[in-house]
């Protein structure tokens, strides 16, 4: 928060009240009106709104932009994107089924996906992706033991197929949160560059406009490595 506010951003963290079987819709019904109230103060430029979250907050971020175009850019760290496939996966950090997240925890569904299929699809960012107009940046660790990074791949494949503005960052050997200092610094830097471009109109960095292949990333890492270091 300090990094953004010290660079001229206003950071707002609204509360969310949930209704059963509609976690995504609940987020929309709370966040959008809350932001509209802030806009009434006249202190915030409505044309420069960004949205960001991690994990469950990233899920809400990814879903909210399927329901509104008020945000000009969004960043989601390790988001749940398909609530059906997610409920059938494993929380590898503990070895337990992910279904319990939806039926006894954050998901707030009162039954399994096959009994609440419509609700699961209605609240899944991927199934609502056709409505997205907001540029979305997603980040995952490829060893994520909480939200499998295939959740990101599903969304990436869907949005790229729809030719929508979408970037997916993948950090090697990282779990649900970035542990390596260089990766933390990299992600924080890219968050700011992304918002600086879409919200403040600054010239986009090359990774935003052209991307970087895995092969190119390996070559770049090798070129900056210390002499004698082998990859």
PDB file of N, CA, C and O in Angstrom, residues 55-93:
ATOM      1  N   UNK A  55      -5.096 -14.480  -4.270  1.00  0.00           N
ATOM      2  CA  UNK A  55      -5.802 -15.685  -3.843  1.00  0.00           C
ATOM      3  C   UNK A  55      -7.311 -15.474  -3.929  1.00  0.00           C
ATOM      4  O   UNK A  55      -7.852 -15.274  -5.010  1.00  0.00           O
ATOM      5  N   UNK A  56      -8.021 -15.492  -2.783  1.00  0.00           N
ATOM      6  CA  UNK A  56      -9.462 -15.269  -2.840  1.00  0.00           C
ATOM      7  C   UNK A  56      -9.769 -13.856  -3.336  1.00  0.00           C
ATOM      8  O   UNK A  56     -10.723 -13.618  -4.072  1.00  0.00           O
ATOM      9  N   UNK A  57      -8.922 -12.902  -2.947  1.00  0.00           N
ATOM     10  CA  UNK A  57      -9.083 -11.542  -3.450  1.00  0.00           C
ATOM     11  C   UNK A  57      -8.826 -11.463  -4.943  1.00  0.00           C
ATOM     12  O   UNK A  57      -9.415 -10.641  -5.653  1.00  0.00           O
ATOM     13  N   UNK A  58      -7.940 -12.338  -5.436  1.00  0.00           N
ATOM     14  CA  UNK A  58      -7.672 -12.389  -6.873  1.00  0.00           C
ATOM     15  C   UNK A  58      -8.855 -13.005  -7.611  1.00  0.00           C
ATOM     16  O   UNK A  58      -9.184 -12.606  -8.737  1.00  0.00           O
ATOM     17  N   UNK A  59      -9.479 -13.998  -6.983  1.00  0.00           N
ATOM     18  CA  UNK A  59     -10.704 -14.571  -7.556  1.00  0.00           C
ATOM     19  C   UNK A  59     -11.758 -13.482  -7.707  1.00  0.00           C
ATOM     20  O   UNK A  59     -12.392 -13.325  -8.759  1.00  0.00           O
ATOM     21  N   UNK A  60     -11.943 -12.714  -6.627  1.00  0.00           N
ATOM     22  CA  UNK A  60     -12.945 -11.641  -6.670  1.00  0.00           C
ATOM     23  C   UNK A  60     -12.592 -10.590  -7.718  1.00  0.00           C
ATOM     24  O   UNK A  60     -13.467 -10.090  -8.439  1.00  0.00           O
ATOM     25  N   UNK A  61     -11.307 -10.279  -7.809  1.00  0.00           N
ATOM     26  CA  UNK A  61     -10.857  -9.334  -8.836  1.00  0.00           C
ATOM     27  C   UNK A  61     -11.208  -9.837 -10.222  1.00  0.00           C
ATOM     28  O   UNK A  61     -11.769  -9.104 -11.054  1.00  0.00           O
ATOM     29  N   UNK A  62     -10.877 -11.101 -10.488  1.00  0.00           N
ATOM     30  CA  UNK A  62     -11.125 -11.682 -11.807  1.00  0.00           C
ATOM     31  C   UNK A  62     -12.610 -11.751 -12.124  1.00  0.00           C
ATOM     32  O   UNK A  62     -13.014 -11.617 -13.284  1.00  0.00           O
ATOM     33  N   UNK A  63     -13.428 -11.968 -11.090  1.00  0.00           N
ATOM     34  CA  UNK A  63     -14.869 -12.053 -11.338  1.00  0.00           C
ATOM     35  C   UNK A  63     -15.497 -10.674 -11.495  1.00  0.00           C
ATOM     36  O   UNK A  63     -16.351 -10.465 -12.371  1.00  0.00           O
ATOM     37  N   UNK A  64     -15.098  -9.743 -10.656  1.00  0.00           N
ATOM     38  CA  UNK A  64     -15.700  -8.403 -10.697  1.00  0.00           C
ATOM     39  C   UNK A  64     -15.586  -7.779 -12.079  1.00  0.00           C
ATOM     40  O   UNK A  64     -16.525  -7.154 -12.582  1.00  0.00           O
ATOM     41  N   UNK A  65     -14.455  -7.969 -12.748  1.00  0.00           N
ATOM     42  CA  UNK A  65     -14.285  -7.356 -14.071  1.00  0.00           C
ATOM     43  C   UNK A  65     -15.115  -8.042 -15.151  1.00  0.00           C
ATOM     44  O   UNK A  65     -15.184  -7.540 -16.280  1.00  0.00           O
ATOM     45  N   UNK A  66     -15.751  -9.177 -14.811  1.00  0.00           N
ATOM     46  CA  UNK A  66     -16.688  -9.780 -15.772  1.00  0.00           C
ATOM     47  C   UNK A  66     -18.050  -9.107 -15.691  1.00  0.00           C
ATOM     48  O   UNK A  66     -18.894  -9.309 -16.561  1.00  0.00           O
ATOM     49  N   UNK A  67     -18.256  -8.330 -14.625  1.00  0.00           N
ATOM     50  CA  UNK A  67     -19.573  -7.737 -14.383  1.00  0.00           C
ATOM     51  C   UNK A  67     -19.606  -6.223 -14.529  1.00  0.00           C
ATOM     52  O   UNK A  67     -20.685  -5.624 -14.534  1.00  0.00           O
ATOM     53  N   UNK A  68     -18.441  -5.588 -14.618  1.00  0.00           N
ATOM     54  CA  UNK A  68     -18.382  -4.134 -14.740  1.00  0.00           C
ATOM     55  C   UNK A  68     -17.154  -3.721 -15.537  1.00  0.00           C
ATOM     56  O   UNK A  68     -16.135  -4.406 -15.514  1.00  0.00           O
ATOM     57  N   UNK A  69     -17.271  -2.588 -16.228  1.00  0.00           N
ATOM     58  CA  UNK A  69     -16.147  -2.037 -16.987  1.00  0.00           C
ATOM     59  C   UNK A  69     -15.560  -0.807 -16.299  1.00  0.00           C
ATOM     60  O   UNK A  69     -14.792  -0.058 -16.899  1.00  0.00           O
ATOM     61  N   UNK A  70     -15.898  -0.606 -15.021  1.00  0.00           N
ATOM     62  CA  UNK A  70     -15.458   0.611 -14.343  1.00  0.00           C
ATOM     63  C   UNK A  70     -13.953   0.620 -14.065  1.00  0.00           C
ATOM     64  O   UNK A  70     -13.366   1.686 -13.885  1.00  0.00           O
ATOM     65  N   UNK A  71     -13.328  -0.566 -14.032  1.00  0.00           N
ATOM     66  CA  UNK A  71     -11.895  -0.629 -13.760  1.00  0.00           C
ATOM     67  C   UNK A  71     -11.106  -0.694 -15.068  1.00  0.00           C
ATOM     68  O   UNK A  71     -11.437  -1.463 -15.967  1.00  0.00           O
ATOM     69  N   UNK A  72     -10.066   0.113 -15.162  1.00  0.00           N
ATOM     70  CA  UNK A  72      -9.300   0.223 -16.401  1.00  0.00           C
ATOM     71  C   UNK A  72      -8.170  -0.792 -16.480  1.00  0.00           C
ATOM     72  O   UNK A  72      -7.586  -1.000 -17.544  1.00  0.00           O
ATOM     73  N   UNK A  73      -7.846  -1.437 -15.377  1.00  0.00           N
ATOM     74  CA  UNK A  73      -6.833  -2.492 -15.348  1.00  0.00           C
ATOM     75  C   UNK A  73      -7.009  -3.280 -14.060  1.00  0.00           C
ATOM     76  O   UNK A  73      -7.480  -2.749 -13.052  1.00  0.00           O
ATOM     77  N   UNK A  74      -6.634  -4.558 -14.107  1.00  0.00           N
ATOM     78  CA  UNK A  74      -6.772  -5.407 -12.917  1.00  0.00           C
ATOM     79  C   UNK A  74      -5.581  -6.342 -12.804  1.00  0.00           C
ATOM     80  O   UNK A  74      -5.016  -6.778 -13.814  1.00  0.00           O
ATOM     81  N   UNK A  75      -5.199  -6.651 -11.563  1.00  0.00           N
ATOM     82  CA  UNK A  75      -4.091  -7.564 -11.287  1.00  0.00           C
ATOM     83  C   UNK A  75      -4.581  -8.623 -10.306  1.00  0.00           C
ATOM     84  O   UNK A  75      -5.136  -8.296  -9.257  1.00  0.00           O
ATOM     85  N   UNK A  76      -4.370  -9.897 -10.659  1.00  0.00           N
ATOM     86  CA  UNK A  76      -4.840 -10.997  -9.819  1.00  0.00           C
ATOM     87  C   UNK A  76      -3.708 -11.976  -9.562  1.00  0.00           C
ATOM     88  O   UNK A  76      -3.190 -12.595 -10.490  1.00  0.00           O
ATOM     89  N   UNK A  77      -3.324 -12.120  -8.296  1.00  0.00           N
ATOM     90  CA  UNK A  77      -2.268 -13.056  -7.930  1.00  0.00           C
ATOM     91  C   UNK A  77      -2.838 -14.393  -7.489  1.00  0.00           C
ATOM     92  O   UNK A  77      -3.525 -14.476  -6.476  1.00  0.00           O
ATOM     93  N   UNK A  78      -2.598 -15.430  -8.259  1.00  0.00           N
ATOM     94  CA  UNK A  78      -3.070 -16.794  -7.956  1.00  0.00           C
ATOM     95  C   UNK A  78      -4.579 -16.870  -7.769  1.00  0.00           C
ATOM     96  O   UNK A  78      -5.078 -17.288  -6.711  1.00  0.00           O
ATOM     97  N   UNK A  79      -5.358 -16.468  -8.775  1.00  0.00           N
ATOM     98  CA  UNK A  79      -6.809 -16.491  -8.637  1.00  0.00           C
ATOM     99  C   UNK A  79      -7.447 -17.843  -8.921  1.00  0.00           C
ATOM    100  O   UNK A  79      -6.960 -18.619  -9.748  1.00  0.00           O
ATOM    101  N   UNK A  80      -8.533 -18.132  -8.242  1.00  0.00           N
ATOM    102  CA  UNK A  80      -9.412 -19.228  -8.619  1.00  0.00           C
ATOM    103  C   UNK A  80     -10.215 -18.719  -9.811  1.00  0.00           C
ATOM    104  O   UNK A  80     -10.809 -17.638  -9.735  1.00  0.00           O
ATOM    105  N   UNK A  81     -10.260 -19.452 -10.899  1.00  0.00           N
ATOM    106  CA  UNK A  81     -10.966 -18.966 -12.085  1.00  0.00           C
ATOM    107  C   UNK A  81     -12.117 -19.869 -12.516  1.00  0.00           C
ATOM    108  O   UNK A  81     -13.075 -19.400 -13.106  1.00  0.00           O
ATOM    109  N   UNK A  82     -12.008 -21.161 -12.232  1.00  0.00           N
ATOM    110  CA  UNK A  82     -13.047 -22.118 -12.591  1.00  0.00           C
ATOM    111  C   UNK A  82     -13.439 -22.863 -11.321  1.00  0.00           C
ATOM    112  O   UNK A  82     -12.731 -23.757 -10.867  1.00  0.00           O
ATOM    113  N   UNK A  83     -14.565 -22.502 -10.732  1.00  0.00           N
ATOM    114  CA  UNK A  83     -14.940 -23.056  -9.437  1.00  0.00           C
ATOM    115  C   UNK A  83     -15.289 -24.538  -9.503  1.00  0.00           C
ATOM    116  O   UNK A  83     -15.207 -25.238  -8.487  1.00  0.00           O
ATOM    117  N   UNK A  84     -15.639 -25.026 -10.681  1.00  0.00           N
ATOM    118  CA  UNK A  84     -15.946 -26.446 -10.815  1.00  0.00           C
ATOM    119  C   UNK A  84     -14.669 -27.278 -10.832  1.00  0.00           C
ATOM    120  O   UNK A  84     -14.512 -28.222 -10.051  1.00  0.00           O
ATOM    121  N   UNK A  85     -13.722 -26.926 -11.707  1.00  0.00           N
ATOM    122  CA  UNK A  85     -12.474 -27.688 -11.756  1.00  0.00           C
ATOM    123  C   UNK A  85     -11.682 -27.502 -10.471  1.00  0.00           C
ATOM    124  O   UNK A  85     -11.000 -28.416 -10.000  1.00  0.00           O
ATOM    125  N   UNK A  86     -11.779 -26.320  -9.859  1.00  0.00           N
ATOM    126  CA  UNK A  86     -11.075 -26.063  -8.605  1.00  0.00           C
ATOM    127  C   UNK A  86     -11.626 -26.940  -7.480  1.00  0.00           C
ATOM    128  O   UNK A  86     -10.872 -27.476  -6.664  1.00  0.00           O
ATOM    129  N   UNK A  87     -12.931 -27.130  -7.450  1.00  0.00           N
ATOM    130  CA  UNK A  87     -13.520 -27.935  -6.380  1.00  0.00           C
ATOM    131  C   UNK A  87     -13.167 -29.409  -6.533  1.00  0.00           C
ATOM    132  O   UNK A  87     -13.292 -30.185  -5.581  1.00  0.00           O
ATOM    133  N   UNK A  88     -12.714 -29.803  -7.718  1.00  0.00           N
ATOM    134  CA  UNK A  88     -12.320 -31.190  -7.959  1.00  0.00           C
ATOM    135  C   UNK A  88     -10.813 -31.401  -7.862  1.00  0.00           C
ATOM    136  O   UNK A  88     -10.320 -32.487  -8.176  1.00  0.00           O
ATOM    137  N   UNK A  89     -10.087 -30.380  -7.440  1.00  0.00           N
ATOM    138  CA  UNK A  89      -8.639 -30.489  -7.328  1.00  0.00           C
ATOM    139  C   UNK A  89      -8.227 -30.701  -5.875  1.00  0.00           C
ATOM    140  O   UNK A  89      -9.069 -30.846  -4.992  1.00  0.00           O
ATOM    141  N   UNK A  90      -6.914 -30.724  -5.646  1.00  0.00           N
ATOM    142  CA  UNK A  90      -6.374 -30.980  -4.313  1.00  0.00           C
ATOM    143  C   UNK A  90      -5.603 -29.767  -3.798  1.00  0.00           C
ATOM    144  O   UNK A  90      -4.884 -29.114  -4.551  1.00  0.00           O
ATOM    145  N   UNK A  91      -5.773 -29.475  -2.516  1.00  0.00           N
ATOM    146  CA  UNK A  91      -4.986 -28.440  -1.855  1.00  0.00           C
ATOM    147  C   UNK A  91      -3.667 -29.104  -1.453  1.00  0.00           C
ATOM    148  O   UNK A  91      -3.547 -29.689  -0.378  1.00  0.00           O
ATOM    149  N   UNK A  92      -2.685 -29.037  -2.367  1.00  0.00           N
ATOM    150  CA  UNK A  92      -1.476 -29.842  -2.214  1.00  0.00           C
ATOM    151  C   UNK A  92      -0.630 -29.475  -1.003  1.00  0.00           C
ATOM    152  O   UNK A  92       0.155 -30.293  -0.526  1.00  0.00           O
ATOM    153  N   UNK A  93      -0.786 -28.265  -0.488  1.00  0.00           N
ATOM    154  CA  UNK A  93      -0.023 -27.890   0.698  1.00  0.00           C
ATOM    155  C   UNK A  93      -0.414 -28.729   1.914  1.00  0.00           C
ATOM    156  O   UNK A  93       0.372 -28.895   2.855  1.00  0.00           O
TER     157      UNK A  93
END
